Amino acid sequence: MGEKLVIIDGNSLLNRAFYALPPMTNSKGQPTGAIYGFTTMLFKIFNEIKPNYIGAAFDRKAPTFRHIAYKDYKAGRKKMPDELGAQFEPVKELLRAFNIGIYEIDGYEADDIIGTITKRYESPELEVVIFTGDRDALQLVSPYTKVMITKKGITETETYDLNYLKEKYNLNPKGIIDLKGLMGDSSDNIPGVPGVGEKTALKLLSQFGTLENVFENIDNISGKKLNENLRENKETAYFSKKLATINVNVPIETDLSNMRIKDYDYIKIRNLFEDYEFKSLINKIPVKDEKIHFNMPQIQNFNEDSNLIKTITSNGIFNFIINESGMIFDGGILAQPSQIEYFKEIFESDSIVKNTYDGKYAYNFLKGKGIELKNLNFDGEIASYLLNPSESKYDMLNLLNQYSGINTSGIDADDKNGIAALYVQKLDDIKRNMLTEINKHGMNELFEKIEMPLIEVLSSMECLGFKVDAQILHDIGFELSEEIDKLTGEIYDIAGSEFNINSPKQLGVILFEKLNLPVIKKTKTGYSTDAEVLEELSDKHEIVDKIINYRQLVKLKSTYTDGLISCIGKDGRIHSSFNQTVTATGRISSTEPNLQNIPIKMEQGRRIRKAFVPENDEYVIISGDYSQIELRVLAHISQDKSLINSFVNNEDIHRRTASEVFGIPMDEVTPLQRSRAKAVNFGIIYGQSDYGLSRELKISRKEAKSYIDNYFKRYSGVKDYLDSAILDAKDKGYVTTLMNRIRYIPEINSTNKNVKKFGERLAMNTPIQGSAADIIKIAMVKVYSRIKKEKLKSRLILQVHDELIVEAYKNEIDYMKQLIKSEMENAVKLSVPLVVDINVGNNWYEAK
């Protein structure tokens, strides 16, 4: 078969997209979810079917011949939601931008138009593919026509040809009409025969072949009630068949040549995507076959091009990218890394503005060449992160698509240097457009004063690293091995046999078959033994806590003692990578290794910090750790008077909360009550439900609910804030931190209850957690700047959650303690004091 014609059922796909996805709106409040889903399916058609011809059919509001024949046709349908109706014209506008023909006519449905076009053009030379969610279209399947039916969501489809139709229903295409005649169609209010469902109808058609044969052989049909229903509803069955039959002779003008895939209006499509705020779809606009390549001159002998230095110096702006290939700038590609040394004067100039992408890589690379990068003014990766904090990646092609003002659809995505070259050439435009967006959202200070200076701080921390005593890790690993072996033996004794504790399948057999513990949930492969299940079973049998402990110790050994040893560099230090553009809340993360997640709730986990030591005897470790920063941020944002007073008066906030919740004087609060109050305090920040709190504290939901209710009675300002945060997020589609950092929360308007609840928790927590992240970043920049400016020998080497770690020169200990405390506590001005705990030790463990 030669070419392909795809016919899209516009109404069906829009309905599918609307109900399959959570509600989406752009910042103007325009509903966009169905448009997004429809476009995603359109891209699926382009990428997977690769049609030569394409068209889209739509219903019109005017009554059809079916409504005239049967006044109750589709009478049971609910009125189309206004949010869906508002998205039809934007989809048609998008189709027109793609040069896709739209076919609609009064008196007929999209099904009839699709059927007519199919029968006009299907042939051995032209395969027709109908893309729909309506199974009525299956009657159009033929040797030259397939039907793709949308299933779950907006990406999964099921393709019907003659063979699959026979396999699935044991019917030919005309049998689909007979099927509808017998069973009817509740969605269209086609009556069919009462009491005949799909199973019975298929059985009858399998036995007798056609609707007509069913009634001709009615005396041979067993089942008194079925036989009676068929006899009494014969005319209804024939009428239902007529209603379900697609009209393939609609008087609509079509021309196959007009359906041929044509050049589309890329700029128009991109502008529409920007209006709808579909930034993730811009780089998915189908690419034409030809590829654009960029041939930047390779500069081999820089001495001959020394005038470039003078030109850059006179301009006062240097746009560049440093990557694995060397350095790319307006003048070309420096193929030899050594040539970068000729640019030392430019990089170290305070008066020349530098603009780049992935500034941290540039800082690290130049530092290795003995060059200090100064006056880095703009990093497209960081700017993109602020504007789109939930994206999975912030590559240059995306930035070119969104902010350069040019059509990049023909760029070869594998041409990394070409993309970098074009990025450098368009960097002035990209910078201007991105800064306009950043300023529009009030994030200019966040970008200029926090995120951009932080790049240098993170680069410095990566290059410095943290010295690790491998012998201490070996010793801890050996101790862990002994504990694991001891636990293994105890587990075997309790189980009564040896088995692979690390195998969920074997563990499941022991727990649920041999020990007869209650099954909590199952997976496709058998019993679930995940952490949640074990936690629920922990009070059911002594073996469970031992298995939980076993897993914790095995992870400690494999990930942290053994894992960290493999990460130690030749200089005896671990150089973690700090990620500035990963978390949607603004928090910094680390990888290779992840030092943020070293477990500290277990003593064995805390001991691992003993291996993190200063460079030599001339240094110590100082830790500056914010005390309850998120609760202090909550007090400031909510302006709850009771919470503010507690912090202003330097009270034990957990004891105060226990006093309020349990209605007793503070001096009568027991350790258990304080512990429970602490769980409530932090649970409130994360939108924890009574169910979640009851599981954490192992109390009844009723008791947990009473704790939360009492909390909100005493701290009504907090309740008001949390409620307003949810309403604000629903209205705007996003939340902001104290520094105006944005996080979009599309989940909050979802029709799925669980997704919506998740969105509400994000709305409550993100302003708090994100503001705390902003504050620690401000503190990092301030501490680093003071150390650098004052030429101190101490150095900032690590940030973990709310804690800064400084490797302090012994002669500077007292000064550094004061410096760290002062800069961290005065990072921002809140309604309550920021309090920092300072500790000093000969290793990280002692300094905590």
Coordinates of C-alpha atoms in Angstrom, one line a residue, residues 301 603 689 728 755:
N301 CA 45.8 29.5 15.7
E603 CA 22.5 6.3 65.1
S689 CA -4.3 14.5 57.0
D728 CA -5.2 31.4 45.5
V755 CA -4.4 14.4 42.3

